[in-house]
Tab-separated table of C-alpha atoms (C1' of nucleotides) in Angstrom:
chain	number	residue	atom	x	y	z
A	1	MET	CA	-23.756	40.801	-55.269
A	2	ALA	CA	-23.398	40.321	-51.726
A	3	ARG	CA	-24.227	41.212	-48.202
A	4	PRO	CA	-23.367	44.633	-47.198
A	5	PRO	CA	-20.601	44.460	-43.964
A	6	ARG	CA	-21.995	45.287	-41.130
A	7	TYR	CA	-18.965	45.649	-39.039
A	8	ASP	CA	-15.324	46.000	-40.520
A	9	SER	CA	-12.245	45.371	-39.275
A	10	GLY	CA	-11.342	48.884	-37.953
A	11	ARG	CA	-13.900	48.374	-35.603
A	12	PHE	CA	-12.676	45.143	-34.487
A	13	LEU	CA	-9.185	46.585	-34.208
A	14	ASP	CA	-10.661	49.736	-31.994
A	15	ALA	CA	-12.058	47.213	-29.486
A	16	ALA	CA	-8.866	45.593	-28.994
A	17	VAL	CA	-7.196	48.565	-28.889
A	18	ARG	CA	-9.069	49.680	-25.949
A	19	LEU	CA	-9.220	46.535	-24.280
A	20	ALA	CA	-4.818	46.010	-24.386
A	21	ALA	CA	-4.549	49.558	-23.072
A	22	GLU	CA	-6.869	48.832	-20.379
A	23	ALA	CA	-6.044	45.511	-19.634
A	24	GLY	CA	-2.816	44.077	-20.957
A	25	PRO	CA	-2.503	41.816	-23.831
A	26	ALA	CA	-4.343	39.083	-22.314
A	27	ALA	CA	-7.154	40.477	-22.441
A	28	VAL	CA	-7.402	41.201	-25.625
A	29	THR	CA	-9.738	37.476	-26.025
A	30	MET	CA	-11.865	36.618	-29.697
A	31	ALA	CA	-14.614	36.714	-27.116
A	32	ALA	CA	-14.127	40.172	-25.767
A	33	VAL	CA	-13.168	41.843	-28.527
A	34	ALA	CA	-16.915	40.416	-30.748
A	35	LYS	CA	-18.502	41.385	-27.093
A	36	ALA	CA	-16.723	44.886	-27.131
A	37	VAL	CA	-18.131	45.891	-30.851
A	38	GLY	CA	-21.655	43.889	-29.923
A	39	ALA	CA	-20.721	41.046	-32.749
A	40	PRO	CA	-20.742	37.711	-32.610
A	41	SER	CA	-17.538	35.472	-31.999
A	42	GLY	CA	-18.202	33.970	-35.170
A	43	SER	CA	-17.717	38.007	-37.075
A	44	VAL	CA	-14.165	38.555	-35.499
A	45	TYR	CA	-13.171	35.139	-37.389
A	46	HIS	CA	-14.894	36.498	-40.316
A	47	ARG	CA	-11.799	39.230	-40.648
A	48	PHE	CA	-9.323	37.377	-38.549
A	49	ALA	CA	-8.315	34.054	-39.027
A	50	SER	CA	-7.099	33.532	-36.108
A	51	ARG	CA	-6.200	35.098	-32.383
A	52	PRO	CA	-2.456	35.440	-33.371
A	53	ALA	CA	-3.573	37.479	-36.835
A	54	LEU	CA	-5.484	39.527	-34.704
A	55	LEU	CA	-3.005	40.286	-31.987
A	56	ALA	CA	-0.505	41.441	-34.935
A	57	GLU	CA	-2.474	43.513	-36.962
A	58	VAL	CA	-3.026	45.276	-33.367
A	59	TRP	CA	0.321	45.497	-32.742
A	60	LEU	CA	1.576	46.478	-36.555
A	61	ARG	CA	-1.171	48.738	-37.034
A	62	THR	CA	-0.293	50.702	-33.641
A	63	VAL	CA	3.287	50.659	-34.472
A	64	GLU	CA	3.174	51.684	-38.070
A	65	ASP	CA	0.980	54.410	-37.085
A	66	PHE	CA	3.261	55.362	-35.070
A	67	GLN	CA	6.343	55.296	-36.901
A	68	GLU	CA	5.147	57.127	-39.852
A	69	GLY	CA	4.815	60.144	-37.713
A	70	TRP	CA	8.249	59.234	-36.399
A	71	PHE	CA	10.512	58.858	-39.832
A	72	ALA	CA	8.495	62.507	-40.915
A	73	ALA	CA	9.590	64.117	-37.594
A	74	LEU	CA	13.038	62.931	-37.917
A	75	GLY	CA	13.837	63.675	-41.208
A	76	ASP	CA	11.569	67.233	-41.387
A	77	GLY	CA	13.290	70.480	-42.327
A	78	GLY	CA	17.104	70.606	-42.603
A	79	GLN	CA	18.346	71.988	-39.023
A	80	GLY	CA	20.990	69.666	-38.392
A	81	PRO	CA	21.194	65.801	-36.654
A	82	ARG	CA	21.049	66.964	-33.256
A	83	ALA	CA	17.895	69.111	-33.932
A	84	ALA	CA	16.154	66.353	-36.357
A	85	ALA	CA	16.581	64.435	-33.138
A	86	ARG	CA	15.622	66.260	-30.683
A	87	ALA	CA	11.879	66.602	-32.740
A	88	ALA	CA	12.179	63.382	-32.910
A	89	ALA	CA	11.952	62.575	-29.013
A	90	VAL	CA	9.311	65.471	-29.025
A	91	HIS	CA	7.249	63.233	-31.374
A	92	VAL	CA	7.067	60.336	-29.123
A	93	VAL	CA	5.978	62.135	-26.552
A	94	ALA	CA	3.491	64.047	-28.895
A	95	TRP	CA	1.872	61.229	-30.318
A	96	SER	CA	1.485	59.731	-27.120
A	97	ARG	CA	-0.227	62.531	-25.460
A	98	ALA	CA	-2.460	62.766	-28.778
A	99	GLN	CA	-3.483	58.788	-29.030
A	100	PRO	CA	-2.656	57.649	-24.835
A	101	ARG	CA	-4.461	54.463	-25.564
A	102	ALA	CA	-2.322	53.490	-28.482
A	103	ALA	CA	0.842	54.846	-26.775
A	104	ALA	CA	-0.122	51.866	-23.938
A	105	LEU	CA	0.573	49.572	-26.366
A	106	LEU	CA	4.013	50.666	-27.425
A	107	LEU	CA	4.552	50.284	-23.640
A	108	TYR	CA	4.447	46.484	-24.283
A	109	GLY	CA	6.712	44.484	-26.907
A	110	PRO	CA	5.488	42.479	-29.499
A	111	ALA	CA	6.249	39.211	-27.683
A	112	ASP	CA	3.244	40.100	-25.485
A	113	PHE	CA	1.282	39.990	-28.246
A	114	GLY	CA	2.146	37.069	-29.330
A	115	GLN	CA	4.967	37.473	-32.295
A	116	GLY	CA	6.996	34.155	-33.144
A	117	GLY	CA	3.357	32.818	-33.690
A	118	TRP	CA	2.420	35.904	-36.183
A	119	PRO	CA	2.006	34.882	-39.853
A	120	GLU	CA	3.954	35.383	-41.854
A	121	GLU	CA	2.852	38.164	-43.588
A	122	SER	CA	2.415	39.781	-40.325
A	123	GLU	CA	6.371	39.087	-39.451
A	124	ALA	CA	7.813	40.334	-42.353
A	125	ARG	CA	5.875	43.345	-41.620
A	126	ALA	CA	6.823	43.689	-38.457
A	127	ARG	CA	10.549	42.896	-39.951
A	128	ALA	CA	10.320	45.833	-42.214
A	129	GLY	CA	9.239	47.916	-40.062
A	130	HIS	CA	12.307	47.396	-37.771
A	131	GLU	CA	14.614	47.332	-40.222
A	132	ARG	CA	13.858	51.157	-41.333
A	133	VAL	CA	14.322	52.237	-37.621
A	134	ARG	CA	17.147	51.073	-37.686
A	135	THR	CA	18.345	52.162	-40.639
A	136	ALA	CA	17.283	55.885	-40.012
A	137	LEU	CA	18.790	55.192	-36.489
A	138	ALA	CA	21.948	54.761	-38.701
A	139	GLU	CA	21.812	57.300	-40.237
A	140	LEU	CA	21.499	59.679	-37.470
A	141	CYS	CA	24.235	58.350	-36.076
A	142	ALA	CA	26.490	59.199	-38.915
A	143	ASP	CA	25.366	62.555	-39.044
A	144	LEU	CA	26.245	63.163	-35.765
A	145	GLY	CA	29.913	61.935	-35.726
A	146	GLU	CA	28.588	58.814	-33.603
A	147	ASP	CA	30.284	55.186	-33.979
A	148	GLY	CA	30.862	51.957	-32.477
A	149	ALA	CA	27.920	49.564	-30.650
A	150	ARG	CA	27.928	52.084	-27.786
A	151	ALA	CA	27.139	55.318	-29.619
A	152	ALA	CA	24.561	53.361	-31.331
A	153	GLU	CA	22.709	52.436	-28.028
A	154	ARG	CA	23.126	55.731	-26.740
A	155	VAL	CA	21.514	57.490	-29.596
A	156	ALA	CA	18.580	54.962	-29.445
A	157	LEU	CA	18.189	55.808	-25.812
A	158	ALA	CA	17.898	59.496	-27.037
A	159	VAL	CA	15.588	59.136	-29.637
A	160	VAL	CA	12.982	55.794	-28.717
A	161	ASP	CA	13.525	54.806	-25.577
A	162	VAL	CA	13.952	57.726	-23.317
A	163	PRO	CA	11.181	59.378	-24.479
A	164	LEU	CA	8.701	56.378	-24.704
A	165	THR	CA	9.712	55.613	-20.275
A	166	ILE	CA	8.895	59.013	-19.739
A	167	VAL	CA	5.198	58.120	-21.344
A	168	ARG	CA	5.425	54.712	-19.276
A	169	ARG	CA	5.946	56.707	-16.643
A	170	HIS	CA	2.558	58.530	-16.096
A	171	LEU	CA	0.338	55.825	-18.043
A	172	ARG	CA	1.132	53.375	-16.019
A	173	ARG	CA	0.371	54.727	-12.984
A	174	GLY	CA	-3.253	56.347	-14.713
A	175	GLU	CA	-2.270	59.692	-15.166
A	176	ASP	CA	-2.476	62.492	-18.307
A	177	LEU	CA	1.341	63.281	-19.441
A	178	PRO	CA	2.067	66.253	-17.280
A	179	PRO	CA	2.190	69.291	-20.214
A	180	TYR	CA	6.326	70.326	-19.265
A	181	ALA	CA	6.718	65.958	-21.183
A	182	GLU	CA	7.369	66.866	-24.429
A	183	GLN	CA	10.228	69.653	-23.325
A	184	LEU	CA	11.570	67.150	-21.093
A	185	ALA	CA	12.028	64.622	-23.984
A	186	GLY	CA	13.456	66.757	-26.028
A	187	ASP	CA	15.628	68.624	-23.488
A	188	SER	CA	16.782	64.554	-22.421
A	189	ALA	CA	18.190	63.922	-25.799
A	190	LEU	CA	19.935	66.651	-26.171
A	191	ALA	CA	21.548	65.807	-22.757
A	192	LEU	CA	21.983	62.329	-23.555
A	193	LEU	CA	23.637	63.115	-26.815
A	194	GLY	CA	25.940	65.814	-25.816
A	195	ALA	CA	27.427	63.079	-23.045
A	196	GLY	CA	28.989	61.611	-25.513
B	1	MET	CA	5.006	15.277	14.673
B	2	ALA	CA	4.038	16.389	11.212
B	3	ARG	CA	4.836	15.420	7.693
B	4	PRO	CA	8.031	17.505	6.151
B	5	PRO	CA	7.430	19.602	3.931
B	6	ARG	CA	8.549	18.319	-0.171
B	7	TYR	CA	8.161	21.182	-1.848
B	8	ASP	CA	8.813	24.780	-0.593
B	9	SER	CA	7.531	28.207	-1.263
B	10	GLY	CA	10.605	29.099	-3.144
B	11	ARG	CA	10.703	26.980	-5.739
B	12	PHE	CA	7.115	27.467	-6.609
B	13	LEU	CA	8.223	31.261	-6.347
B	14	ASP	CA	11.207	30.170	-9.037
B	15	ALA	CA	9.745	28.184	-11.160
B	16	ALA	CA	7.322	31.555	-11.417
B	17	VAL	CA	9.946	33.484	-12.274
B	18	ARG	CA	11.333	31.087	-15.081
B	19	LEU	CA	7.729	31.097	-16.672
B	20	ALA	CA	7.616	34.976	-16.399
B	21	ALA	CA	10.987	35.726	-17.219
B	22	GLU	CA	10.084	33.924	-20.820
B	23	ALA	CA	6.551	33.929	-21.617
B	24	GLY	CA	5.268	36.658	-19.241
B	25	PRO	CA	3.160	36.548	-17.112
B	26	ALA	CA	-0.437	35.367	-18.438
B	27	ALA	CA	2.224	31.955	-19.197
B	28	VAL	CA	2.283	31.772	-14.880
B	29	THR	CA	-0.445	29.685	-14.185
B	30	MET	CA	-0.711	27.477	-11.283
B	31	ALA	CA	-0.892	24.401	-13.525
B	32	ALA	CA	2.474	25.544	-15.511
B	33	VAL	CA	3.901	26.077	-11.874
B	34	ALA	CA	3.066	22.877	-10.138
B	35	LYS	CA	4.324	20.668	-13.696
B	36	ALA	CA	7.660	22.759	-13.752
B	37	VAL	CA	8.397	21.827	-10.242
B	38	GLY	CA	6.911	18.507	-10.250
B	39	ALA	CA	4.146	18.717	-7.985
B	40	PRO	CA	0.582	18.296	-8.381
B	41	SER	CA	-1.732	20.935	-8.239
B	42	GLY	CA	-2.915	20.989	-5.059
B	43	SER	CA	0.585	21.294	-3.534
B	44	VAL	CA	0.445	24.677	-5.253
B	45	TYR	CA	-2.620	25.775	-3.214
B	46	HIS	CA	-1.433	24.484	-0.264
B	47	ARG	CA	1.467	27.318	-0.337
B	48	PHE	CA	-0.521	30.134	-1.946
B	49	ALA	CA	-4.223	30.339	-1.484
B	50	SER	CA	-4.737	31.771	-5.094
B	51	ARG	CA	-3.355	32.758	-8.551
B	52	PRO	CA	-3.248	36.163	-7.766
B	53	ALA	CA	-1.821	36.037	-4.099
B	54	LEU	CA	1.479	33.697	-5.955
B	55	LEU	CA	1.914	36.383	-8.507
B	56	ALA	CA	1.613	39.422	-5.727
B	57	GLU	CA	4.561	36.994	-4.133
B	58	VAL	CA	6.271	36.432	-6.953
B	59	TRP	CA	6.659	40.372	-8.011
B	60	LEU	CA	6.928	41.340	-4.425
B	61	ARG	CA	9.492	39.249	-3.645
B	62	THR	CA	11.615	39.879	-6.990
B	63	VAL	CA	10.576	44.202	-6.535
B	64	GLU	CA	12.077	44.077	-2.725
B	65	ASP	CA	15.597	41.452	-3.766
B	66	PHE	CA	15.810	45.025	-6.521
B	67	GLN	CA	15.074	47.922	-3.981
B	68	GLU	CA	17.078	45.869	-1.366
B	69	GLY	CA	20.814	46.846	-3.075
B	70	TRP	CA	19.372	49.792	-4.863
B	71	PHE	CA	18.605	51.438	-1.503
B	72	ALA	CA	22.494	50.317	-0.412
B	73	ALA	CA	23.863	51.925	-3.342
B	74	LEU	CA	22.053	54.582	-2.797
B	75	GLY	CA	22.925	55.446	0.177
B	76	ASP	CA	26.334	53.865	0.359
B	77	GLY	CA	29.670	55.807	1.200
B	78	GLY	CA	28.983	59.906	1.521
B	79	GLN	CA	30.758	60.627	-1.815
B	80	GLY	CA	27.791	63.512	-2.407
B	81	PRO	CA	24.450	63.133	-4.400
B	82	ARG	CA	25.678	63.024	-7.963
B	83	ALA	CA	28.121	60.149	-7.431
B	84	ALA	CA	25.045	58.352	-5.197
B	85	ALA	CA	23.278	58.800	-8.069
B	86	ARG	CA	25.523	57.319	-10.403
B	87	ALA	CA	25.683	54.814	-8.155
B	88	ALA	CA	22.008	53.999	-7.991
B	89	ALA	CA	22.014	53.765	-11.624
B	90	VAL	CA	24.611	51.648	-11.847
B	91	HIS	CA	23.217	48.829	-9.381
B	92	VAL	CA	20.353	48.865	-11.728
B	93	VAL	CA	22.594	47.056	-14.524
B	94	ALA	CA	24.313	45.302	-12.402
B	95	TRP	CA	21.895	43.847	-10.754
B	96	SER	CA	19.773	43.306	-13.513
B	97	ARG	CA	23.184	41.699	-15.445
B	98	ALA	CA	23.474	39.067	-12.186
B	99	GLN	CA	19.872	37.986	-12.430
B	100	PRO	CA	18.524	38.047	-15.992
B	101	ARG	CA	14.978	36.753	-15.191
B	102	ALA	CA	14.284	38.446	-12.159
B	103	ALA	CA	15.043	42.194	-14.456
B	104	ALA	CA	13.010	40.718	-16.689
B	105	LEU	CA	10.073	40.421	-14.090
B	106	LEU	CA	10.974	44.342	-13.535
B	107	LEU	CA	10.204	45.462	-17.446
B	108	TYR	CA	6.442	44.703	-16.499
B	109	GLY	CA	4.291	46.505	-13.774
B	110	PRO	CA	2.281	45.119	-10.945
B	111	ALA	CA	-0.273	45.745	-13.131
B	112	ASP	CA	0.694	42.759	-15.179
B	113	PHE	CA	1.210	40.668	-12.013
B	114	GLY	CA	-2.641	41.250	-11.436
B	115	GLN	CA	-2.371	44.121	-8.786
B	116	GLY	CA	-5.335	45.156	-7.181
B	117	GLY	CA	-6.635	41.988	-7.165
B	118	TRP	CA	-4.081	41.163	-4.698
B	119	PRO	CA	-4.352	39.881	-0.911
B	120	GLU	CA	-4.781	43.003	1.025
B	121	GLU	CA	-1.301	42.010	2.856
B	122	SER	CA	0.948	42.027	-0.445
B	123	GLU	CA	-1.217	45.487	-1.444
B	124	ALA	CA	0.435	47.081	2.071
B	125	ARG	CA	3.850	45.584	1.131
B	126	ALA	CA	3.420	47.329	-2.296
B	127	ARG	CA	2.291	50.630	-1.119
B	128	ALA	CA	5.600	50.507	1.274
B	129	GLY	CA	8.237	49.619	-1.489
B	130	HIS	CA	6.755	52.625	-3.069
B	131	GLU	CA	6.524	55.185	-0.607
B	132	ARG	CA	10.264	54.387	0.496
B	133	VAL	CA	11.512	55.192	-3.031
B	134	ARG	CA	9.294	57.811	-2.914
B	135	THR	CA	11.255	58.940	-0.002
B	136	ALA	CA	14.512	58.100	-1.029
B	137	LEU	CA	14.009	60.620	-4.332
B	138	ALA	CA	12.799	63.298	-2.524
B	139	GLU	CA	15.804	63.388	-0.152
B	140	LEU	CA	18.032	63.339	-3.567
B	141	CYS	CA	16.459	65.966	-5.006
B	142	ALA	CA	16.612	67.686	-2.034
B	143	ASP	CA	20.584	66.900	-1.779
B	144	LEU	CA	21.214	67.401	-5.536
B	145	GLY	CA	19.415	71.329	-4.468
B	146	GLU	CA	16.517	70.650	-7.200
B	147	ASP	CA	13.044	71.041	-6.594
B	148	GLY	CA	9.515	71.020	-8.425
B	149	ALA	CA	7.735	68.104	-10.254
B	150	ARG	CA	9.908	68.165	-13.684
B	151	ALA	CA	12.864	68.127	-11.694
B	152	ALA	CA	11.612	64.962	-9.692
B	153	GLU	CA	10.978	63.435	-12.295
B	154	ARG	CA	14.165	63.963	-14.136
B	155	VAL	CA	16.023	62.453	-11.052
B	156	ALA	CA	13.933	59.325	-10.833
B	157	LEU	CA	14.676	58.841	-14.922
B	158	ALA	CA	18.372	59.261	-14.464
B	159	VAL	CA	17.933	56.427	-11.663
B	160	VAL	CA	15.889	54.359	-11.861
B	161	ASP	CA	14.029	54.183	-15.234
B	162	VAL	CA	16.262	55.219	-17.701
B	163	PRO	CA	18.999	52.142	-16.358
B	164	LEU	CA	15.917	49.883	-16.837
B	165	THR	CA	15.025	51.330	-20.116
B	166	ILE	CA	18.845	50.003	-21.045
B	167	VAL	CA	17.993	46.286	-19.536
B	168	ARG	CA	15.120	46.501	-21.371
B	169	ARG	CA	16.294	47.401	-24.955
B	170	HIS	CA	18.413	43.748	-24.415
B	171	LEU	CA	16.340	41.556	-22.617
B	172	ARG	CA	13.426	42.321	-24.906
B	173	ARG	CA	15.458	40.670	-27.821
B	174	GLY	CA	16.958	38.210	-25.689
B	175	GLU	CA	20.400	39.247	-25.261
B	176	ASP	CA	22.502	39.220	-22.621
B	177	LEU	CA	23.751	42.931	-21.416
B	178	PRO	CA	26.929	44.577	-23.272
B	179	PRO	CA	29.900	45.014	-20.658
B	180	TYR	CA	29.228	48.809	-21.129
B	181	ALA	CA	26.147	48.706	-20.071
B	182	GLU	CA	26.723	49.932	-16.155
B	183	GLN	CA	29.044	52.760	-17.673
B	184	LEU	CA	25.991	53.835	-19.648
B	185	ALA	CA	23.962	54.061	-17.279
B	186	GLY	CA	26.214	55.986	-15.079
B	187	ASP	CA	27.407	58.336	-17.497
B	188	SER	CA	23.791	58.881	-18.808
B	189	ALA	CA	22.571	59.789	-15.543
B	190	LEU	CA	25.247	62.335	-15.037
B	191	ALA	CA	24.154	63.709	-18.087
B	192	LEU	CA	20.420	63.663	-17.290
B	193	LEU	CA	20.723	65.197	-14.085
B	194	GLY	CA	23.354	68.249	-15.594
B	195	ALA	CA	21.065	69.292	-18.290
B	196	GLY	CA	18.605	70.891	-15.388
C	1	DG	C1'	-38.770	38.868	-58.747
C	2	DC	C1'	-35.144	34.947	-58.768
C	3	DT	C1'	-30.086	33.579	-58.498
C	4	DG	C1'	-25.634	33.728	-56.627
C	5	DT	C1'	-22.554	35.670	-53.590
C	6	DT	C1'	-21.319	37.721	-49.146
C	7	DT	C1'	-21.727	37.925	-44.008
C	8	DT	C1'	-24.063	37.414	-40.131
C	9	DG	C1'	-25.277	35.002	-36.425
C	10	DG	C1'	-25.040	31.527	-33.177
C	11	DA	C1'	-24.265	27.080	-31.244
C	12	DG	C1'	-21.194	23.729	-29.298
C	13	DA	C1'	-16.983	20.480	-29.309
C	14	DG	C1'	-12.440	20.665	-27.082
C	15	DC	C1'	-8.981	22.285	-24.214
C	16	DC	C1'	-6.913	24.566	-20.532
C	17	DC	C1'	-7.000	27.172	-15.817
C	18	DT	C1'	-8.764	27.762	-10.846
C	19	DC	C1'	-9.951	26.059	-7.329
C	20	DT	C1'	-12.073	22.400	-4.504
C	21	DC	C1'	-11.988	18.135	-2.020
C	22	DT	C1'	-10.644	13.793	0.044
C	23	DA	C1'	-7.938	10.439	0.766
C	24	DT	C1'	-3.318	9.206	2.018
C	25	DT	C1'	1.361	9.831	3.273
C	26	DT	C1'	5.546	10.447	6.756
C	27	DA	C1'	7.376	11.111	11.175
C	28	DA	C1'	7.415	13.376	15.416
C	29	DT	C1'	5.328	12.583	20.357
C	30	DT	C1'	2.915	9.358	24.095
D	1	DA	C1'	3.108	0.493	18.338
D	2	DA	C1'	-0.161	4.096	18.442
D	3	DT	C1'	-2.006	8.915	17.788
D	4	DT	C1'	-2.299	12.861	15.591
D	5	DA	C1'	-0.866	16.926	13.166
D	6	DA	C1'	0.580	18.776	8.562
D	7	DA	C1'	1.721	17.876	4.321
D	8	DT	C1'	1.053	15.429	-0.490
D	9	DA	C1'	-1.392	13.297	-4.196
D	10	DG	C1'	-4.746	13.534	-7.405
D	11	DA	C1'	-9.301	13.800	-9.972
D	12	DG	C1'	-13.004	16.642	-11.084
D	13	DA	C1'	-16.195	20.168	-11.335
D	14	DG	C1'	-16.874	24.559	-13.174
D	15	DG	C1'	-16.053	28.453	-16.319
D	16	DG	C1'	-14.424	31.200	-19.747
D	17	DC	C1'	-11.722	30.548	-24.424
D	18	DT	C1'	-10.372	29.187	-29.329
D	19	DC	C1'	-12.270	28.124	-32.993
D	20	DT	C1'	-15.592	25.172	-36.338
D	21	DC	C1'	-19.652	24.460	-39.224
D	22	DC	C1'	-23.889	25.792	-40.607
D	23	DA	C1'	-28.447	27.665	-41.329
D	24	DA	C1'	-30.008	31.995	-42.283
D	25	DA	C1'	-30.168	36.818	-44.242
D	26	DA	C1'	-29.166	40.942	-47.291
D	27	DC	C1'	-27.837	43.001	-51.848
D	28	DA	C1'	-26.615	43.456	-56.686
D	29	DG	C1'	-27.246	42.161	-61.217
D	30	DC	C1'	-30.223	39.480	-64.627
DNA sequence: GCTGTTTTGGAGAGCCCTCTCTATTTAATT
DNA sequence: AATTAAATAGAGAGGGCTCTCCAAAACAGC
């Protein structure tokens, strides 16, 4: 017994992703999102209580999608910790290749999307995701027989940060990822882990 | 035969660096810079023709300072290309440790500071700096006996991008760099180069 | 067809930001 | 002391953005 929705929140989020990828988080204004979708600004506020709430959702939806595949790659097949690390590193690049606009968001940080001013529910989701990653990295470390803050950092570099940096190099210049990017990420991960 | 300057452009730039480091490039508004220095907004416009001109100067001053030391580290002492690469990687971290606020700027890209809308003179400076780096990396590649796009990328990762990523990991969370960061950058660089 | 509920559509208040314009101040020179 | 170049000081026009508010529209159930 109600008027049917005409814009669902996904459409607004998709537009927000596009805007952020093309011109940075600052370009994601409520007015710009509304215009991109062809909706009046009131309709955006019907779905998202505020600009911080929208930015939080854009960030979290993207990061959670990314993490889902990353956890799967890391845990997949029992081929030992080094193979798992390689698979995770490769996944970062493969996911970015499949969704370059979403990947462009990850190159920013939550702070650039206003974290700190988010609704508490969003802050909690961010903490939960962060915690899951932290735990997975700690387990990987243990499986590799490494310990200490320094080893933990080398592992994190290998399976997350360096692959993302490879993506950053190209996306920042507006280029596509080269065909060898996955292999470079995988090889770099093994090289860093082997450097122990 | 003139009234002596009361604010020099350096003070405005310093304030802009602080604002950008703390809240991102978007927070560097002409009004905020003026307020931070205690000057009226007109005085900022006396030194910088426009906001894009100010942002360009903030970025270029920082990057050029960074590059100066980086070239020195890379070219210093004739200890062979691998030692030079290591020194350059270490320098990235050491420079960031000494100037964490300036380093926070480098974690953004020129696009975040409005490149594309800069005055032509600034765009030219950016191109020149970029070209110097490109040339230095090509020479390093040659000295290492590497060639091809993929090798070039691995070298760039080793001596610039991975060290910056180590810095990013910590600065993004508001932490100081750990004491082992320089060594980690140097070791990572060698590991990546050796992975060839 | 009527009712009730949800959503759209759009105007506009209030705020901040960029940039302009016009005094006014200051000190070296004459 | 008068002159003059260079800089400060600050008000305000114009524009965009956030968010509010209310009337109009659309559909399910009776």
